[in-house]
Coordinates of C-alpha atoms in Angstrom, one line a residue:
M1 CA 0.0 0.0 0.0
R2 CA 1.3 3.5 -0.9
V3 CA 2.0 5.9 2.0
S4 CA -0.3 8.5 0.6
S5 CA -3.2 6.0 0.7
A6 CA -2.4 5.1 4.3
I7 CA -2.3 8.8 5.3
A8 CA -5.6 9.5 3.5
R9 CA -7.3 6.5 5.1
S10 CA -6.0 7.3 8.6
S11 CA -7.0 11.0 8.3
S12 CA -10.5 10.2 7.2
S13 CA -11.1 8.0 10.2
P14 CA -12.5 9.6 13.4
A15 CA -9.0 9.9 14.8
R16 CA -9.7 13.1 16.8
F17 CA -12.0 11.1 19.1
L18 CA -9.6 8.3 19.8
E19 CA -6.9 7.9 22.4
K20 CA -3.2 8.1 21.4
Q21 CA -2.8 4.3 21.6
T22 CA -5.8 3.7 19.4
K23 CA -4.5 6.1 16.8
V24 CA -1.2 4.4 16.6
V25 CA -2.9 0.9 16.3
T26 CA -5.1 2.3 13.5
V27 CA -2.1 3.6 11.5
L28 CA 0.0 0.4 12.1
G29 CA -3.0 -1.7 10.9
L30 CA -3.0 0.1 7.6
L31 CA 0.6 -0.6 6.8
E32 CA 1.5 -3.3 4.2
G33 CA 4.2 -4.1 1.7
P34 CA 7.2 -1.7 1.8
T35 CA 5.8 0.5 4.5
L36 CA 5.3 -2.4 6.9
K37 CA 8.7 -3.8 6.1
W38 CA 10.3 -0.3 6.8
A39 CA 8.5 0.1 10.1
T40 CA 9.5 -3.4 11.2
S41 CA 13.2 -2.9 10.4
T42 CA 13.3 0.6 11.9
S43 CA 11.9 -0.6 15.2
S44 CA 14.1 -3.7 15.3
S45 CA 17.2 -1.6 14.8
L46 CA 16.2 0.3 18.0
Q47 CA 15.6 -3.1 19.7
Q48 CA 11.9 -2.2 20.2
S49 CA 8.7 -3.8 19.1
M50 CA 6.9 -1.9 16.3
E51 CA 4.1 -0.9 18.7
D52 CA 6.4 0.5 21.4
W53 CA 8.4 2.4 18.8
A54 CA 5.2 3.9 17.3
F55 CA 3.8 4.8 20.7
G56 CA 7.0 6.6 21.6
L57 CA 7.0 8.7 18.5
G58 CA 3.3 9.4 18.3
V59 CA 1.0 9.4 15.3
D60 CA 2.1 12.7 13.7
R61 CA 5.8 11.9 13.8
V62 CA 5.2 8.3 12.4
L63 CA 3.2 9.7 9.5
Q64 CA 5.9 12.4 8.8
A65 CA 8.6 9.8 8.9
M66 CA 6.8 7.6 6.3
E67 CA 6.1 10.7 4.2
D68 CA 9.8 11.6 4.3
R69 CA 10.8 8.0 3.4
F70 CA 8.3 7.1 0.6
A71 CA 6.6 10.2 -0.8
D72 CA 7.5 11.2 -4.4
K73 CA 8.9 14.7 -4.1
E74 CA 8.1 15.3 -7.8
R75 CA 4.6 13.9 -7.7
A76 CA 2.9 17.3 -7.6
R77 CA 4.9 18.5 -10.5
K78 CA 4.2 15.4 -12.6
A79 CA 0.5 15.8 -11.9
A80 CA 0.5 19.4 -13.1
D81 CA 2.4 18.4 -16.3
M82 CA -0.1 15.6 -16.9
I83 CA -3.0 18.0 -16.6
A84 CA -1.3 20.4 -19.0
R85 CA -0.8 17.6 -21.5
L86 CA -4.5 16.6 -21.3
G87 CA -5.4 20.2 -22.1
Q88 CA -3.3 20.3 -25.2
Q89 CA -5.7 18.2 -27.3
Q90 CA -9.1 16.6 -27.0
Y91 CA -9.1 13.4 -24.9
S92 CA -9.5 10.2 -26.9
G93 CA -11.7 8.5 -24.2
T94 CA -15.2 9.1 -22.9
L95 CA -16.3 12.1 -20.9
Q96 CA -16.5 9.8 -17.8
A97 CA -12.9 8.8 -18.4
V98 CA -11.8 12.5 -18.6
F99 CA -13.6 13.3 -15.3
A100 CA -12.0 10.3 -13.6
E101 CA -8.6 11.2 -14.8
F102 CA -8.9 14.8 -13.5
E103 CA -10.3 13.6 -10.2
Q104 CA -7.2 11.5 -9.6
L105 CA -4.7 14.1 -10.7
T106 CA -6.2 17.1 -8.8
S107 CA -6.2 15.0 -5.5
T108 CA -2.4 14.9 -5.6
P109 CA -0.9 16.4 -2.4
G110 CA 1.0 19.7 -3.0
L111 CA -0.6 20.3 -6.5
V112 CA -0.4 24.1 -7.2
M113 CA -2.8 25.1 -10.0
S114 CA -5.5 27.8 -10.0
P115 CA -9.2 26.9 -10.5
D116 CA -9.2 28.8 -13.8
D117 CA -6.2 26.8 -15.1
L118 CA -7.9 23.5 -14.1
L119 CA -11.2 24.5 -15.8
T120 CA -9.5 25.6 -18.9
N121 CA -7.6 22.4 -19.3
F122 CA -10.7 20.3 -18.6
C123 CA -12.7 22.1 -21.2
K124 CA -9.9 21.5 -23.8
A125 CA -9.9 17.8 -23.0
A126 CA -13.7 17.3 -22.8
P127 CA -15.8 16.6 -26.0
E128 CA -16.5 19.8 -27.8
K129 CA -20.3 19.5 -27.8
F130 CA -20.5 19.7 -24.0
V131 CA -18.1 22.6 -23.9
V132 CA -20.2 24.6 -26.3
A133 CA -23.4 23.8 -24.4
L134 CA -22.1 24.5 -20.9
Y135 CA -19.3 27.1 -21.1
S136 CA -21.7 30.0 -21.1
V137 CA -23.4 28.8 -17.9
G138 CA -20.6 30.3 -15.8
H139 CA -19.1 27.4 -13.9
K140 CA -16.3 28.5 -11.6
G141 CA -14.6 25.1 -11.2
W142 CA -13.8 22.1 -13.4
R143 CA -15.6 19.7 -11.0
S144 CA -19.0 21.5 -11.2
F145 CA -18.5 21.8 -15.0
G146 CA -17.7 18.1 -15.3
R147 CA -20.7 17.0 -13.3
A148 CA -23.0 19.2 -15.4
A149 CA -21.5 17.6 -18.5
L150 CA -22.0 14.1 -17.2
E151 CA -25.7 14.8 -16.4
M152 CA -26.1 16.2 -19.9
E153 CA -24.5 13.1 -21.4
A154 CA -26.8 10.8 -19.4
K155 CA -29.9 12.7 -20.5
L156 CA -28.8 12.6 -24.2
H157 CA -28.5 8.8 -23.9
T158 CA -31.9 8.3 -22.2
D159 CA -34.3 11.1 -23.2
A160 CA -33.0 12.1 -26.6
P161 CA -35.8 12.2 -29.3
P162 CA -35.3 9.9 -32.3
V163 CA -33.5 11.3 -35.3
F164 CA -36.0 12.6 -37.8
C165 CA -36.2 10.8 -41.0
P166 CA -38.4 12.1 -43.8
P167 CA -41.3 9.7 -44.6
E168 CA -40.2 9.4 -48.2
I169 CA -36.8 8.1 -47.1
Q170 CA -38.2 5.9 -44.4
Q171 CA -40.5 4.3 -47.0
V172 CA -37.6 3.4 -49.2
V173 CA -35.6 1.9 -46.2
D174 CA -38.6 -0.2 -45.2
Q175 CA -39.1 -1.4 -48.8
Y176 CA -35.5 -2.8 -48.8
A177 CA -35.5 -4.2 -45.3
D178 CA -34.4 -7.6 -46.6
L179 CA -31.0 -6.1 -47.3
M180 CA -30.4 -5.9 -43.6
Q181 CA -30.2 -9.7 -43.1
E182 CA -27.0 -11.5 -42.2
P183 CA -25.2 -12.6 -45.4
F184 CA -24.2 -16.3 -45.8
G185 CA -23.1 -18.7 -48.5
L186 CA -20.7 -18.2 -51.4
P187 CA -21.3 -15.1 -53.6
N188 CA -21.6 -16.1 -57.3
R189 CA -20.3 -13.0 -59.0
P190 CA -17.9 -12.2 -61.9
T191 CA -15.2 -10.7 -59.7
K192 CA -12.9 -13.3 -58.0
H193 CA -9.9 -12.5 -55.9
H194 CA -6.7 -14.0 -57.0
I195 CA -3.4 -14.3 -55.2
E196 CA -0.4 -14.3 -57.5
L197 CA 2.9 -15.3 -55.8
L198 CA 6.3 -14.0 -56.7
P199 CA 8.6 -16.4 -58.5
G200 CA 10.4 -18.8 -56.2
A201 CA 8.3 -17.7 -53.2
V202 CA 8.4 -20.0 -50.2
P203 CA 5.0 -20.6 -48.4
P204 CA 5.0 -18.8 -45.0
K205 CA 4.4 -21.0 -42.0
G206 CA 2.8 -19.2 -39.1
R207 CA 2.9 -20.3 -35.5
I208 CA 0.0 -21.0 -33.1
Y209 CA 0.0 -18.4 -30.3
R210 CA -1.2 -19.2 -26.8
M211 CA -4.6 -17.8 -25.9
F212 CA -6.4 -17.3 -22.6
P213 CA -9.8 -18.9 -22.0
A214 CA -11.9 -15.9 -23.2
E215 CA -9.9 -15.8 -26.5
L216 CA -10.3 -19.5 -27.0
E217 CA -14.1 -19.3 -26.5
E218 CA -14.2 -16.4 -29.0
L219 CA -12.1 -18.5 -31.5
R220 CA -14.5 -21.5 -31.2
K221 CA -17.5 -19.2 -31.7
Q222 CA -16.1 -17.5 -34.8
L223 CA -14.9 -20.7 -36.4
E224 CA -18.4 -22.2 -35.9
T225 CA -20.0 -19.0 -37.4
L226 CA -17.7 -18.8 -40.4
T227 CA -18.1 -22.6 -41.1
S228 CA -21.9 -22.5 -40.8
K229 CA -22.0 -19.6 -43.3
G230 CA -19.9 -21.5 -45.8
W231 CA -17.0 -19.1 -45.7
I232 CA -14.3 -21.3 -44.4
R233 CA -13.5 -25.0 -44.5
P234 CA -10.8 -27.3 -43.0
N235 CA -7.7 -28.0 -45.0
T236 CA -4.2 -29.3 -44.9
S237 CA -2.4 -26.6 -46.8
E238 CA 1.3 -25.9 -46.6
F239 CA 0.4 -22.3 -46.0
G240 CA -0.7 -21.1 -42.6
A241 CA -1.1 -17.6 -41.1
P242 CA -1.2 -17.1 -37.3
V243 CA -4.4 -16.0 -35.6
L244 CA -4.5 -13.2 -33.0
F245 CA -7.2 -11.4 -31.1
V246 CA -7.4 -7.6 -30.6
P247 CA -9.7 -6.3 -27.8
K248 CA -12.5 -3.9 -28.8
G249 CA -13.6 -0.9 -26.8
N250 CA -16.7 -2.8 -25.6
G251 CA -14.7 -5.6 -24.1
E252 CA -15.2 -8.1 -27.0
F253 CA -12.5 -9.5 -29.2
R254 CA -11.8 -9.1 -32.9
M255 CA -10.2 -12.0 -34.7
Y256 CA -7.1 -10.9 -36.7
I257 CA -5.3 -13.2 -39.1
D258 CA -1.8 -12.1 -39.7
Y259 CA -1.3 -12.4 -43.4
R260 CA 2.0 -10.3 -43.4
G261 CA 4.0 -13.4 -44.4
L262 CA 1.7 -14.1 -47.4
N263 CA 1.6 -10.4 -48.4
K264 CA 5.4 -10.3 -48.6
I265 CA 5.5 -13.0 -51.4
T266 CA 2.4 -11.7 -53.2
R267 CA 2.7 -9.7 -56.4
K268 CA 1.1 -6.3 -55.7
S269 CA -1.8 -5.2 -57.9
T270 CA -1.9 -1.8 -59.6
E271 CA -5.5 -1.0 -58.8
P272 CA -5.5 2.4 -57.1
L273 CA -8.1 3.5 -54.6
P274 CA -9.9 6.8 -55.1
R275 CA -8.8 9.9 -53.3
I276 CA -11.2 10.7 -50.4
D277 CA -10.9 14.5 -50.9
D278 CA -11.9 14.1 -54.6
L279 CA -14.9 12.0 -53.6
L280 CA -16.0 14.7 -51.1
D281 CA -15.8 17.4 -53.7
M282 CA -18.7 15.6 -55.6
V283 CA -21.2 16.5 -52.9
Q284 CA -21.1 20.3 -53.5
G285 CA -24.5 21.9 -53.4
C286 CA -26.3 18.9 -51.9
T287 CA -28.3 19.0 -48.6
V288 CA -29.6 15.5 -48.2
F289 CA -27.2 12.6 -47.5
S290 CA -27.4 8.9 -46.7
K291 CA -24.5 6.6 -45.8
V292 CA -24.7 2.9 -46.5
D293 CA -22.1 0.7 -44.7
L294 CA -21.8 -2.9 -46.1
K295 CA -21.5 -5.5 -43.4
F296 CA -18.8 -8.2 -44.0
G297 CA -17.9 -6.4 -47.2
H298 CA -14.8 -8.3 -48.1
H299 CA -16.6 -11.6 -47.5
Q300 CA -18.9 -10.8 -50.4
I301 CA -16.1 -11.5 -52.9
E302 CA -15.4 -15.1 -53.7
M303 CA -11.8 -16.5 -53.7
A304 CA -10.6 -18.0 -57.0
E305 CA -10.7 -21.7 -56.5
E306 CA -7.0 -22.2 -57.4
D307 CA -5.9 -19.7 -54.7
V308 CA -8.1 -20.8 -51.8
Y309 CA -5.4 -22.9 -50.2
K310 CA -3.1 -19.8 -49.9
T311 CA -5.6 -18.2 -47.4
A312 CA -5.0 -21.0 -44.8
F313 CA -4.7 -20.0 -41.2
K314 CA -3.7 -22.2 -38.2
T315 CA -5.5 -22.6 -34.9
M316 CA -5.3 -25.0 -32.1
Y317 CA -8.5 -26.6 -33.5
G318 CA -7.0 -27.2 -36.9
T319 CA -6.1 -25.4 -40.1
Y320 CA -8.8 -23.7 -42.1
E321 CA -9.0 -21.9 -45.5
F322 CA -11.2 -19.1 -46.7
L323 CA -13.6 -19.6 -49.6
V324 CA -14.4 -15.9 -49.6
M325 CA -11.9 -13.0 -49.6
P326 CA -10.6 -12.5 -46.0
F327 CA -9.5 -9.3 -44.4
G328 CA -5.8 -8.5 -44.3
L329 CA -4.7 -9.5 -47.8
C330 CA -2.6 -6.8 -49.5
N331 CA -4.7 -6.7 -52.8
A332 CA -8.1 -7.2 -51.2
P333 CA -9.1 -3.5 -51.2
G334 CA -8.4 -3.2 -54.9
S335 CA -10.5 -6.3 -55.7
F336 CA -13.4 -5.0 -53.6
Q337 CA -13.3 -1.5 -55.1
T338 CA -13.3 -3.1 -58.6
E339 CA -16.5 -5.0 -57.7
M340 CA -18.1 -1.8 -56.3
Y341 CA -17.3 0.1 -59.5
R342 CA -18.9 -2.7 -61.6
I343 CA -22.1 -2.6 -59.6
F344 CA -22.6 1.1 -59.3
R345 CA -20.9 2.4 -62.5
P346 CA -24.0 4.0 -63.9
Y347 CA -24.5 6.2 -60.8
L348 CA -20.9 7.0 -59.8
D349 CA -20.2 10.7 -59.2
K350 CA -23.8 11.6 -60.3
F351 CA -25.5 11.1 -56.9
M352 CA -23.2 8.6 -55.1
V353 CA -19.6 8.0 -54.3
V354 CA -18.2 4.7 -53.0
Y355 CA -15.0 4.0 -51.0
L356 CA -14.5 0.3 -50.3
D357 CA -17.5 -0.7 -48.2
D358 CA -18.8 2.8 -47.5
I359 CA -21.4 4.3 -49.9
L360 CA -22.5 8.0 -49.7
V361 CA -25.7 9.0 -51.5
F362 CA -26.2 12.7 -51.9
S363 CA -29.1 14.8 -53.4
K364 CA -30.4 18.3 -53.4
T365 CA -34.0 17.6 -52.3
V366 CA -35.7 14.9 -50.2
R367 CA -37.9 13.6 -53.1
E368 CA -34.8 13.4 -55.4
H369 CA -32.9 11.6 -52.6
A370 CA -35.6 9.0 -52.2
E371 CA -35.3 8.1 -55.9
H372 CA -31.5 8.0 -55.7
L373 CA -31.4 5.9 -52.6
A374 CA -33.9 3.4 -54.1
L375 CA -31.7 3.0 -57.2
V376 CA -28.6 2.3 -55.0
L377 CA -30.5 -0.2 -52.8
Q378 CA -32.0 -1.9 -55.8
S379 CA -28.6 -2.4 -57.3
L380 CA -27.5 -4.0 -54.0
R381 CA -30.6 -6.3 -54.0
D382 CA -30.0 -7.4 -57.6
I383 CA -26.4 -8.4 -56.8
L384 CA -27.2 -10.0 -53.4
Q385 CA -30.2 -12.0 -54.5
Q386 CA -29.0 -13.8 -57.5
D387 CA -30.6 -17.1 -56.5
D388 CA -32.6 -18.0 -59.6
G389 CA -31.8 -19.5 -63.0
N390 CA -28.2 -20.5 -63.7
S391 CA -26.8 -19.1 -60.5
L392 CA -28.3 -22.0 -58.5
R393 CA -25.6 -24.5 -57.6
P394 CA -25.7 -27.7 -55.7
V395 CA -24.1 -27.4 -52.2
E396 CA -25.1 -30.8 -50.7
F397 CA -27.1 -33.9 -51.6
M398 CA -29.4 -36.0 -49.5
S399 CA -31.5 -39.0 -50.2
K400 CA -33.6 -41.3 -48.0
K401 CA -35.1 -44.7 -48.7
I402 CA -38.8 -45.0 -47.9
K403 CA -39.4 -47.5 -45.1
T404 CA -41.6 -50.5 -45.8
Q405 CA -44.4 -49.4 -43.6
K406 CA -44.6 -46.1 -45.5
L407 CA -45.0 -47.8 -48.9
Q408 CA -48.7 -48.1 -48.1
D409 CA -49.1 -44.3 -47.8
S410 CA -50.7 -42.3 -50.6
T411 CA -48.7 -40.4 -53.1
Y412 CA -49.6 -37.2 -51.4
E413 CA -48.4 -38.5 -48.0
K414 CA -45.1 -39.6 -49.6
E415 CA -44.5 -36.3 -51.3
L416 CA -45.3 -34.5 -48.0
Y417 CA -42.9 -36.8 -46.2
A418 CA -40.2 -35.9 -48.6
L419 CA -41.0 -32.2 -47.9
V420 CA -40.4 -33.0 -44.2
C421 CA -37.2 -34.9 -44.6
G422 CA -35.3 -32.1 -46.4
P423 CA -35.8 -29.4 -43.8
K424 CA -35.3 -31.9 -41.0
H425 CA -31.9 -32.9 -42.4
W426 CA -30.7 -29.3 -42.9
K427 CA -32.6 -27.9 -39.9
H428 CA -29.5 -26.3 -38.4
F429 CA -29.0 -24.3 -41.6
L430 CA -32.6 -23.4 -42.4
L431 CA -34.1 -22.4 -39.1
G432 CA -34.5 -18.6 -38.9
R433 CA -33.8 -18.1 -42.6
H434 CA -36.1 -17.7 -45.6
F435 CA -35.6 -20.3 -48.3
K436 CA -37.4 -21.8 -51.3
I437 CA -38.5 -25.4 -51.9
F438 CA -39.0 -26.6 -55.5
S439 CA -41.3 -29.6 -56.0
D440 CA -43.0 -31.2 -59.0
H441 CA -46.0 -32.3 -56.8
S442 CA -48.4 -29.4 -57.4
T443 CA -50.9 -30.4 -54.7
L444 CA -48.4 -29.6 -52.0
Q445 CA -49.1 -25.9 -52.6
W446 CA -52.5 -26.3 -51.1
M447 CA -51.5 -28.5 -48.2
K448 CA -52.6 -26.0 -45.5
S449 CA -56.0 -25.5 -47.1
Q450 CA -57.0 -29.2 -46.7
G451 CA -60.1 -29.9 -44.5
E452 CA -59.7 -32.8 -42.1
L453 CA -56.2 -34.3 -41.8
N454 CA -55.2 -37.5 -40.1
D455 CA -52.7 -37.4 -37.2
K456 CA -49.7 -38.1 -39.5
L457 CA -50.4 -35.2 -41.9
T458 CA -51.2 -32.9 -39.0
W459 CA -47.7 -33.6 -37.5
Y460 CA -46.0 -33.1 -40.9
I461 CA -47.6 -29.7 -41.4
Q462 CA -46.9 -28.7 -37.8
F463 CA -43.2 -29.5 -38.3
I464 CA -43.1 -27.7 -41.6
D465 CA -44.6 -24.6 -40.0
M466 CA -41.4 -24.1 -38.0
F467 CA -39.6 -22.9 -41.2
D468 CA -39.9 -19.7 -43.2
F469 CA -40.0 -21.0 -46.8
E470 CA -41.7 -20.4 -50.1
L471 CA -43.0 -23.5 -51.9
K472 CA -42.6 -23.3 -55.7
H473 CA -44.0 -25.8 -58.2
K474 CA -41.6 -27.1 -60.8
K475 CA -43.1 -29.0 -63.7
G476 CA -41.8 -32.6 -64.0
C477 CA -40.4 -31.9 -67.5
Y478 CA -38.1 -29.2 -66.0
N479 CA -37.2 -31.3 -63.0
K480 CA -35.0 -33.7 -64.9
V481 CA -32.5 -34.4 -62.2
A482 CA -35.2 -35.6 -59.7
D483 CA -37.3 -37.4 -62.3
A484 CA -34.6 -38.9 -64.4
L485 CA -35.1 -42.5 -63.2
S486 CA -38.9 -42.3 -62.9
R487 CA -39.6 -40.6 -66.3
R488 CA -37.1 -42.4 -68.6
P489 CA -38.1 -45.9 -69.6
D490 CA -34.5 -46.7 -70.6
S491 CA -33.5 -46.0 -67.0
F492 CA -35.8 -48.4 -65.3
A493 CA -33.1 -51.1 -65.3
L494 CA -31.1 -48.9 -62.9
I495 CA -33.5 -49.8 -60.2
S496 CA -33.0 -53.4 -59.2
S497 CA -36.5 -53.7 -57.6
T498 CA -38.3 -52.3 -60.6
H499 CA -39.4 -54.5 -63.5
S500 CA -39.0 -52.8 -66.9
F501 CA -41.4 -53.2 -69.8
G502 CA -41.7 -51.6 -73.2
E503 CA -44.0 -48.9 -74.5
E504 CA -46.1 -51.4 -76.3
T505 CA -46.8 -53.3 -73.1
R506 CA -47.7 -50.0 -71.3
Q507 CA -50.1 -49.1 -74.1
T508 CA -51.7 -52.5 -73.9
I509 CA -52.3 -52.1 -70.2
A510 CA -53.8 -48.7 -70.6
R511 CA -56.1 -49.9 -73.5
L512 CA -57.5 -52.8 -71.6
L513 CA -58.1 -51.0 -68.3
P514 CA -61.5 -49.4 -69.3
Q515 CA -62.7 -52.8 -70.6
D516 CA -62.1 -54.5 -67.2
E517 CA -65.3 -54.9 -65.2
T518 CA -63.6 -54.5 -61.9
F519 CA -61.4 -51.5 -62.6
E520 CA -63.5 -49.6 -65.2
P521 CA -65.7 -47.8 -62.6
I522 CA -62.6 -46.9 -60.6
V523 CA -60.9 -45.4 -63.7
R524 CA -64.0 -43.5 -64.7
N525 CA -64.4 -42.0 -61.1
L526 CA -60.7 -41.0 -61.0
Q527 CA -60.9 -39.3 -64.3
A528 CA -63.8 -37.2 -63.0
D529 CA -62.3 -36.5 -59.5
P530 CA -58.7 -37.6 -58.6
N531 CA -59.7 -37.8 -54.9
S532 CA -62.9 -39.9 -55.4
E533 CA -61.3 -43.3 -54.9
P534 CA -59.2 -43.5 -51.7
G535 CA -56.2 -45.9 -52.1
Y536 CA -56.1 -45.5 -55.9
A537 CA -54.4 -43.1 -58.3
L538 CA -54.5 -42.7 -62.1
S539 CA -51.3 -41.5 -63.8
S540 CA -50.3 -41.7 -67.5
D541 CA -53.4 -43.9 -68.1
L542 CA -52.1 -46.4 -65.6
L543 CA -54.0 -47.3 -62.4
Y544 CA -52.2 -47.6 -59.2
T545 CA -53.2 -49.0 -55.8
C546 CA -51.6 -48.3 -52.4
S547 CA -52.7 -51.5 -50.7
R548 CA -49.2 -53.0 -50.8
G549 CA -47.2 -50.0 -51.9
E550 CA -47.5 -48.3 -55.3
E551 CA -48.3 -51.2 -57.7
R552 CA -49.7 -51.3 -61.3
L553 CA -53.1 -53.0 -61.6
I554 CA -53.3 -55.5 -64.4
P555 CA -56.7 -56.3 -66.1
Q556 CA -58.0 -59.8 -66.3
D557 CA -56.3 -60.7 -69.6
Q558 CA -54.6 -64.0 -69.9
R559 CA -52.4 -63.0 -72.9
L560 CA -51.1 -60.0 -71.0
R561 CA -50.3 -62.0 -67.9
T562 CA -48.5 -64.6 -69.9
L563 CA -46.4 -61.8 -71.6
L564 CA -45.4 -60.3 -68.3
M565 CA -44.5 -63.6 -66.8
S566 CA -42.4 -64.4 -69.8
E567 CA -40.5 -61.1 -69.8
C568 CA -39.8 -61.4 -66.1
H569 CA -38.8 -65.0 -66.2
N570 CA -36.4 -64.5 -69.2
A571 CA -35.0 -61.2 -68.0
R572 CA -34.0 -62.4 -64.6
G573 CA -32.2 -65.5 -65.7
H574 CA -34.7 -68.2 -64.9
F575 CA -34.8 -67.7 -61.1
G576 CA -37.7 -70.1 -60.5
F577 CA -41.3 -69.6 -59.7
L578 CA -41.1 -68.1 -56.2
K579 CA -38.5 -65.4 -57.1
S580 CA -40.3 -64.6 -60.4
Y581 CA -43.6 -64.2 -58.5
A582 CA -41.9 -62.0 -55.9
A583 CA -40.4 -59.8 -58.6
L584 CA -43.8 -59.3 -60.4
S585 CA -45.5 -58.7 -57.0
Q586 CA -43.4 -55.7 -56.4
R587 CA -44.9 -53.9 -59.4
F588 CA -48.1 -55.7 -60.4
F589 CA -51.3 -56.7 -58.6

């Protein structure tokens, strides 16, 4: 404990009401560290106990002896110099930090500064907006001025009215609210970031730095986030940059990947960035401004596939590589600026300027500004929502074999079951995000408008309601990937459990169905109303039943039965009666 602290604490106690011995005991009880060691050695050199030595001197002389031994003779001068330095420029911290700093410095014993000097230096260090608002009030001391400024700051943070936004501008912002969502996935855009190495360059090998628990927790969290968004993936590259963490002002950590080793061996690009002063000259005569800041701007540029391995970074949880452009690469700003120029080229310097991920829109009137802002936001929407047509790319595949007990379900139930399996498999990616489902089963579009539903369908729909999706019907002729095996007769042989037959046989079955006494009424009813015969379905002039799965019904025609038995018997290599019968039973009734 410092001597000054001991003196302050002892003087603030009710010493005037205590006896001499009690005063001494109080002072000795406050000693610790160097002061306690000094008191012990001093009393021992006089062959006295510390209590007897202190009682003999008295409280005042003990405190004076400690002051002479430990007090910094230059402390008051150093405090005055520090106050003068604070007054030379505006303090970089908060108003609360300025006040606390002055409170500590002005309490220094022996400080000689006039109240006017202290007030002047405090006003120079405090944020300018408080000085302008309070200086005319006539505060005589820095402390009263500082408390008034703190009260004003608290009021600004709690009772301040919302910033006024013209209704025309607010309407545009609300119209493009979808742009505020968190980005994820790989951007499919013309601009790719390349890393061209110098000839003979040796890959840099970074080290893994030690981290304390809070940094490790943040590392795990950020790795999970970047992986779930599809921006990084594990790798075994010979490259590997180290990972560091830089504390933010709010106590959180920012992950920093040290690409300095990679940048040293990278050929520098010649793409210049615009001059900020030239950009600001463009706003002359304008009175309405909007600033758009792109979140995760660099991550909206995809890495060239051949250069992905060069972005590798090492952690104690493994080595990862970036599929999108990371922060810290020497040529990254040029690549990003090129993409921004490509997107906004028609509007540049007319009513907007762009510098990396900062966009400034400027206009002379509110109505004009609403039009300009809508054009800029629409350009961003067009580039961020390229999710149709040729830009759709497969990311992952999933298939599921229908269980035996589900073969008896209707076609509608099986299609709805498939609609459940997909979101269930990718639940961790899809929950909380809007997505689209393409299906060639058109009746799924009206699944929520059905009347009475059985327990199974009710559970399916309740599960699907957890997700935010848009169901789009895709005709079977355009759904070639999903329908390849079911729609191409020459592909039936790819399914071992499906017996193939020619077009002539299919036409024969379709021609004889209406002539069958048993099935003719069923076919007629289904042609009038597809839902009129539960357990039956009519498709491509063929009748299906769901009594033992989805099977073709064959009319009572002996020649047709003989033809099918012959085809199955010969095609399967003469397996015998039981196996041939089992094969036919899978598809025919």
